[in-house]
Amino acid sequence: DRSRRSAPFNATSSSTKDAAVQIISSLGEAKEVELAWETLSDLKQHLRGGDPSEQAYLAMLRACAAAGELGRAFVVFLEMKQAGISLEFAYNALLEVCTESGDMEAAVGVFEDMRQEGYMPNSERFTQLMQVMSGMSERMDRGEVRSQNPAAASATSKFATVTATTGFRAKDLHEELLSESADDNLFRVFLLFREMQRFNGADLMSFNTVIDACARAGDIEKAEDVLSSMDDSGVAPNVVSYTSLMKAYVRSGKSRDALDVLTRMREKNIQPAELTYATLMDGCLREELFEESFELFSQMKKQGLSTDPVTGLLIRGCCKFGKLRRASILYNRALRDRLPVEASTLRALAGACRKRNRDKDAVRFDRLAEELETKNGSNDK
């Protein structure tokens, strides 16, 4: 209620701003953007002409994004400019909410306007934009990437035609970044990466993002090139870098080559992580490299890593290749250790039992799977 929202504004200016940030953030999480807007207005009134903090504006921008009201987010951005908030901060904040909301046209528009004004996204925002671009086709399929809404369109229409001072024509880059062709995802990422290298210099996270984008596109050659270029840039690859490269090989059906990358990584004294093993085991099982998968499983245990994330994967692999005894041992071990077993794993066990004419066991696993699916369905509701 309004009186409860206004209560913190009887304190000092510093504590008032902190309280307002918390309230606006909470309202944003609840998608109560109108109440969040009123809270920001109350804060400005309480400050008697003073301006809210950067964090209060950022909380308001995020509230707008959560409610899908990018049009209002641009209004908040204009207020930030008028309030004398650092433009670099304001632009990066607006870019953050545009990418998180999935409105790529608005995000690219903000990016272009920043370039015109002589600012560039910070490393985190650059990387976030590349991450979203690299998975754009998948996000489009899931309906997570939207075209610009009408309210935001009026606020961003000028962004498509500005002339940047960086050697590119903004309109050209704008159109290339917004290409709808799935084949252009990797091209978009490299455009952004080139800009980042030119102005900010690339960091470890951005290099890893580009390698992952190459893996998503199945472009092994480019992934290898990016990894090789890291040393030239003074950035040492880490386990994420190598795991993303392995993913590129796995996605291309070359899991044996991915295993060679594992050897290269160890030669650099970089130890694999759980995700590394999961990536390799998934590829090996897809290519019927059963013994290699179990060897990786053994290596995980020797390294002291938890095998929980890959147990279900290996059980399903055993079932696929008719190794019911091994699958049963792994399943019983999971029960003993109280590990969660997915419904898909139980279904795989049921199918393997039927092939061995173990109908009672098949019915038992099917029943367990149905119970789990019903439970998960009710939890989702």
PDB file of C-alpha atoms in Angstrom, residues 71-237:
ATOM      1  CA  GLY A  71       8.716   2.418 -23.905  1.00  0.00           C
ATOM      2  CA  ARG A  72       8.670   3.581 -20.311  1.00  0.00           C
ATOM      3  CA  ALA A  73      12.266   2.396 -19.888  1.00  0.00           C
ATOM      4  CA  PHE A  74      13.295   4.891 -22.562  1.00  0.00           C
ATOM      5  CA  VAL A  75      11.430   7.626 -20.669  1.00  0.00           C
ATOM      6  CA  VAL A  76      13.392   6.708 -17.538  1.00  0.00           C
ATOM      7  CA  PHE A  77      16.570   6.835 -19.607  1.00  0.00           C
ATOM      8  CA  LEU A  78      15.748  10.370 -20.782  1.00  0.00           C
ATOM      9  CA  GLU A  79      15.152  11.411 -17.171  1.00  0.00           C
ATOM     10  CA  MET A  80      18.557   9.987 -16.280  1.00  0.00           C
ATOM     11  CA  LYS A  81      20.145  12.148 -18.974  1.00  0.00           C
ATOM     12  CA  GLN A  82      18.297  15.226 -17.733  1.00  0.00           C
ATOM     13  CA  ALA A  83      19.299  14.445 -14.140  1.00  0.00           C
ATOM     14  CA  GLY A  84      22.949  14.498 -15.118  1.00  0.00           C
ATOM     15  CA  ILE A  85      23.469  10.777 -14.500  1.00  0.00           C
ATOM     16  CA  SER A  86      26.619   9.526 -16.195  1.00  0.00           C
ATOM     17  CA  LEU A  87      25.674   8.808 -19.802  1.00  0.00           C
ATOM     18  CA  GLU A  88      27.998   5.840 -19.856  1.00  0.00           C
ATOM     19  CA  PHE A  89      26.147   4.339 -16.898  1.00  0.00           C
ATOM     20  CA  ALA A  90      22.725   5.239 -18.318  1.00  0.00           C
ATOM     21  CA  TYR A  91      23.412   3.724 -21.720  1.00  0.00           C
ATOM     22  CA  ASN A  92      24.817   0.519 -20.240  1.00  0.00           C
ATOM     23  CA  ALA A  93      21.818   0.215 -17.932  1.00  0.00           C
ATOM     24  CA  LEU A  94      19.376   0.681 -20.817  1.00  0.00           C
ATOM     25  CA  LEU A  95      21.303  -1.789 -22.966  1.00  0.00           C
ATOM     26  CA  GLU A  96      21.126  -4.328 -20.138  1.00  0.00           C
ATOM     27  CA  VAL A  97      17.334  -4.172 -19.889  1.00  0.00           C
ATOM     28  CA  CYS A  98      16.888  -4.287 -23.672  1.00  0.00           C
ATOM     29  CA  THR A  99      18.962  -7.461 -24.010  1.00  0.00           C
ATOM     30  CA  GLU A 100      17.380  -9.095 -20.979  1.00  0.00           C
ATOM     31  CA  SER A 101      13.897  -8.360 -22.331  1.00  0.00           C
ATOM     32  CA  GLY A 102      14.775  -9.980 -25.670  1.00  0.00           C
ATOM     33  CA  ASP A 103      14.133  -6.860 -27.774  1.00  0.00           C
ATOM     34  CA  MET A 104      17.117  -7.055 -30.077  1.00  0.00           C
ATOM     35  CA  GLU A 105      16.075  -4.161 -32.285  1.00  0.00           C
ATOM     36  CA  ALA A 106      15.914  -1.842 -29.294  1.00  0.00           C
ATOM     37  CA  ALA A 107      19.227  -3.201 -27.959  1.00  0.00           C
ATOM     38  CA  VAL A 108      21.007  -2.622 -31.255  1.00  0.00           C
ATOM     39  CA  GLY A 109      19.455   0.834 -31.449  1.00  0.00           C
ATOM     40  CA  VAL A 110      20.867   1.729 -28.047  1.00  0.00           C
ATOM     41  CA  PHE A 111      24.238   0.313 -29.069  1.00  0.00           C
ATOM     42  CA  GLU A 112      24.289   2.502 -32.187  1.00  0.00           C
ATOM     43  CA  ASP A 113      23.247   5.621 -30.288  1.00  0.00           C
ATOM     44  CA  MET A 114      26.022   5.004 -27.773  1.00  0.00           C
ATOM     45  CA  ARG A 115      28.540   4.899 -30.603  1.00  0.00           C
ATOM     46  CA  GLN A 116      27.206   8.159 -31.997  1.00  0.00           C
ATOM     47  CA  GLU A 117      27.559   9.832 -28.594  1.00  0.00           C
ATOM     48  CA  GLY A 118      31.112   8.572 -28.236  1.00  0.00           C
ATOM     49  CA  TYR A 119      30.423   5.839 -25.692  1.00  0.00           C
ATOM     50  CA  MET A 120      30.811   2.097 -25.932  1.00  0.00           C
ATOM     51  CA  PRO A 121      29.235  -0.679 -23.864  1.00  0.00           C
ATOM     52  CA  ASN A 122      31.321  -1.954 -20.992  1.00  0.00           C
ATOM     53  CA  SER A 123      32.765  -5.447 -21.262  1.00  0.00           C
ATOM     54  CA  GLU A 124      29.857  -7.039 -19.430  1.00  0.00           C
ATOM     55  CA  ARG A 125      27.244  -5.467 -21.711  1.00  0.00           C
ATOM     56  CA  PHE A 126      29.239  -6.293 -24.849  1.00  0.00           C
ATOM     57  CA  THR A 127      29.463  -9.900 -23.736  1.00  0.00           C
ATOM     58  CA  GLN A 128      25.771 -10.024 -22.837  1.00  0.00           C
ATOM     59  CA  LEU A 129      24.833  -8.698 -26.264  1.00  0.00           C
ATOM     60  CA  MET A 130      27.077 -11.258 -27.966  1.00  0.00           C
ATOM     61  CA  GLN A 131      25.588 -14.066 -25.881  1.00  0.00           C
ATOM     62  CA  VAL A 132      22.068 -13.136 -26.895  1.00  0.00           C
ATOM     63  CA  MET A 133      23.057 -12.695 -30.529  1.00  0.00           C
ATOM     64  CA  SER A 134      24.783 -16.087 -30.634  1.00  0.00           C
ATOM     65  CA  GLY A 135      21.620 -17.857 -29.541  1.00  0.00           C
ATOM     66  CA  MET A 136      19.160 -15.656 -31.379  1.00  0.00           C
ATOM     67  CA  SER A 137      17.708 -18.354 -33.645  1.00  0.00           C
ATOM     68  CA  GLU A 138      17.053 -20.627 -30.661  1.00  0.00           C
ATOM     69  CA  ARG A 139      15.496 -17.747 -28.723  1.00  0.00           C
ATOM     70  CA  MET A 140      13.337 -16.854 -31.723  1.00  0.00           C
ATOM     71  CA  ASP A 141      12.056 -20.429 -31.851  1.00  0.00           C
ATOM     72  CA  ARG A 142      11.081 -20.174 -28.178  1.00  0.00           C
ATOM     73  CA  GLY A 143       9.502 -16.746 -28.661  1.00  0.00           C
ATOM     74  CA  GLU A 144      12.016 -15.029 -26.378  1.00  0.00           C
ATOM     75  CA  VAL A 145      13.276 -12.538 -28.984  1.00  0.00           C
ATOM     76  CA  ARG A 146      10.761  -9.914 -29.919  1.00  0.00           C
ATOM     77  CA  SER A 147      10.535  -7.232 -32.511  1.00  0.00           C
ATOM     78  CA  GLN A 148      10.351  -3.780 -31.095  1.00  0.00           C
ATOM     79  CA  ASN A 149       7.048  -2.873 -29.445  1.00  0.00           C
ATOM     80  CA  PRO A 150       5.227   0.296 -30.658  1.00  0.00           C
ATOM     81  CA  ALA A 151       5.993   2.296 -27.507  1.00  0.00           C
ATOM     82  CA  ALA A 152       9.691   1.622 -27.769  1.00  0.00           C
ATOM     83  CA  ALA A 153       9.700   2.159 -31.530  1.00  0.00           C
ATOM     84  CA  SER A 154       8.952   5.868 -31.308  1.00  0.00           C
ATOM     85  CA  ALA A 155      11.782   6.322 -28.832  1.00  0.00           C
ATOM     86  CA  THR A 156      14.346   4.392 -30.902  1.00  0.00           C
ATOM     87  CA  SER A 157      13.478   5.135 -34.532  1.00  0.00           C
ATOM     88  CA  LYS A 158      16.325   7.598 -34.884  1.00  0.00           C
ATOM     89  CA  PHE A 159      18.911   4.984 -33.838  1.00  0.00           C
ATOM     90  CA  ALA A 160      18.816   3.112 -37.135  1.00  0.00           C
ATOM     91  CA  THR A 161      20.144   5.984 -39.228  1.00  0.00           C
ATOM     92  CA  VAL A 162      22.749   7.754 -37.111  1.00  0.00           C
ATOM     93  CA  THR A 163      26.294   8.046 -38.446  1.00  0.00           C
ATOM     94  CA  ALA A 164      28.908   6.654 -36.073  1.00  0.00           C
ATOM     95  CA  THR A 165      32.452   7.911 -35.760  1.00  0.00           C
ATOM     96  CA  THR A 166      34.125   4.500 -35.699  1.00  0.00           C
ATOM     97  CA  GLY A 167      34.601   3.833 -39.401  1.00  0.00           C
ATOM     98  CA  PHE A 168      31.310   1.976 -39.932  1.00  0.00           C
ATOM     99  CA  ARG A 169      28.109   3.530 -41.156  1.00  0.00           C
ATOM    100  CA  ALA A 170      25.664   2.975 -38.311  1.00  0.00           C
ATOM    101  CA  LYS A 171      22.836   2.072 -40.650  1.00  0.00           C
ATOM    102  CA  ASP A 172      24.914  -0.687 -42.253  1.00  0.00           C
ATOM    103  CA  LEU A 173      25.946  -2.210 -38.918  1.00  0.00           C
ATOM    104  CA  HIS A 174      22.396  -1.838 -37.583  1.00  0.00           C
ATOM    105  CA  GLU A 175      20.977  -3.791 -40.518  1.00  0.00           C
ATOM    106  CA  GLU A 176      23.679  -6.477 -40.329  1.00  0.00           C
ATOM    107  CA  LEU A 177      23.164  -7.013 -36.616  1.00  0.00           C
ATOM    108  CA  LEU A 178      19.410  -7.343 -37.062  1.00  0.00           C
ATOM    109  CA  SER A 179      19.552  -9.812 -39.944  1.00  0.00           C
ATOM    110  CA  GLU A 180      16.940 -12.508 -39.291  1.00  0.00           C
ATOM    111  CA  SER A 181      18.877 -15.280 -41.012  1.00  0.00           C
ATOM    112  CA  ALA A 182      19.968 -17.913 -38.510  1.00  0.00           C
ATOM    113  CA  ASP A 183      23.166 -18.320 -40.521  1.00  0.00           C
ATOM    114  CA  ASP A 184      24.109 -14.749 -39.622  1.00  0.00           C
ATOM    115  CA  ASN A 185      24.216 -15.317 -35.853  1.00  0.00           C
ATOM    116  CA  LEU A 186      27.945 -15.962 -35.809  1.00  0.00           C
ATOM    117  CA  PHE A 187      28.572 -13.026 -38.149  1.00  0.00           C
ATOM    118  CA  ARG A 188      26.716 -10.736 -35.720  1.00  0.00           C
ATOM    119  CA  VAL A 189      28.822 -11.961 -32.836  1.00  0.00           C
ATOM    120  CA  PHE A 190      32.069 -11.299 -34.704  1.00  0.00           C
ATOM    121  CA  LEU A 191      30.897  -7.804 -35.657  1.00  0.00           C
ATOM    122  CA  LEU A 192      30.348  -7.007 -31.989  1.00  0.00           C
ATOM    123  CA  PHE A 193      33.561  -8.744 -30.967  1.00  0.00           C
ATOM    124  CA  ARG A 194      35.557  -6.670 -33.451  1.00  0.00           C
ATOM    125  CA  GLU A 195      34.027  -3.490 -32.017  1.00  0.00           C
ATOM    126  CA  MET A 196      34.813  -4.626 -28.493  1.00  0.00           C
ATOM    127  CA  GLN A 197      38.425  -5.400 -29.363  1.00  0.00           C
ATOM    128  CA  ARG A 198      38.792  -2.008 -31.014  1.00  0.00           C
ATOM    129  CA  PHE A 199      37.548   0.037 -28.071  1.00  0.00           C
ATOM    130  CA  ASN A 200      37.595  -1.935 -24.833  1.00  0.00           C
ATOM    131  CA  GLY A 201      39.880  -4.838 -25.557  1.00  0.00           C
ATOM    132  CA  ALA A 202      38.514  -8.343 -25.226  1.00  0.00           C
ATOM    133  CA  ASP A 203      38.544 -10.129 -21.880  1.00  0.00           C
ATOM    134  CA  LEU A 204      38.333 -13.804 -20.985  1.00  0.00           C
ATOM    135  CA  MET A 205      34.540 -13.882 -20.803  1.00  0.00           C
ATOM    136  CA  SER A 206      34.129 -12.263 -24.217  1.00  0.00           C
ATOM    137  CA  PHE A 207      36.599 -14.671 -25.835  1.00  0.00           C
ATOM    138  CA  ASN A 208      34.724 -17.592 -24.284  1.00  0.00           C
ATOM    139  CA  THR A 209      31.431 -16.185 -25.535  1.00  0.00           C
ATOM    140  CA  VAL A 210      32.754 -16.068 -29.103  1.00  0.00           C
ATOM    141  CA  ILE A 211      34.117 -19.621 -28.907  1.00  0.00           C
ATOM    142  CA  ASP A 212      30.741 -20.769 -27.606  1.00  0.00           C
ATOM    143  CA  ALA A 213      29.026 -18.953 -30.490  1.00  0.00           C
ATOM    144  CA  CYS A 214      31.300 -20.815 -32.910  1.00  0.00           C
ATOM    145  CA  ALA A 215      30.366 -24.067 -31.192  1.00  0.00           C
ATOM    146  CA  ARG A 216      26.657 -23.285 -31.536  1.00  0.00           C
ATOM    147  CA  ALA A 217      27.220 -22.670 -35.238  1.00  0.00           C
ATOM    148  CA  GLY A 218      29.314 -25.831 -35.586  1.00  0.00           C
ATOM    149  CA  ASP A 219      32.243 -23.813 -36.920  1.00  0.00           C
ATOM    150  CA  ILE A 220      35.264 -25.697 -35.584  1.00  0.00           C
ATOM    151  CA  GLU A 221      37.817 -23.743 -37.615  1.00  0.00           C
ATOM    152  CA  LYS A 222      36.710 -20.381 -36.259  1.00  0.00           C
ATOM    153  CA  ALA A 223      36.542 -21.747 -32.717  1.00  0.00           C
ATOM    154  CA  GLU A 224      40.144 -22.957 -33.021  1.00  0.00           C
ATOM    155  CA  ASP A 225      41.219 -19.604 -34.481  1.00  0.00           C
ATOM    156  CA  VAL A 226      39.668 -17.667 -31.608  1.00  0.00           C
ATOM    157  CA  LEU A 227      41.310 -19.925 -29.035  1.00  0.00           C
ATOM    158  CA  SER A 228      44.685 -19.475 -30.751  1.00  0.00           C
ATOM    159  CA  SER A 229      44.254 -15.693 -30.830  1.00  0.00           C
ATOM    160  CA  MET A 230      43.785 -15.511 -27.065  1.00  0.00           C
ATOM    161  CA  ASP A 231      47.498 -15.874 -26.382  1.00  0.00           C
ATOM    162  CA  ASP A 232      48.259 -13.098 -28.879  1.00  0.00           C
ATOM    163  CA  SER A 233      45.858 -10.863 -26.940  1.00  0.00           C
ATOM    164  CA  GLY A 234      47.448 -11.675 -23.615  1.00  0.00           C
ATOM    165  CA  VAL A 235      44.388 -13.597 -22.402  1.00  0.00           C
ATOM    166  CA  ALA A 236      45.020 -17.118 -21.093  1.00  0.00           C
ATOM    167  CA  PRO A 237      42.348 -19.695 -22.025  1.00  0.00           C
TER     168      PRO A 237
END
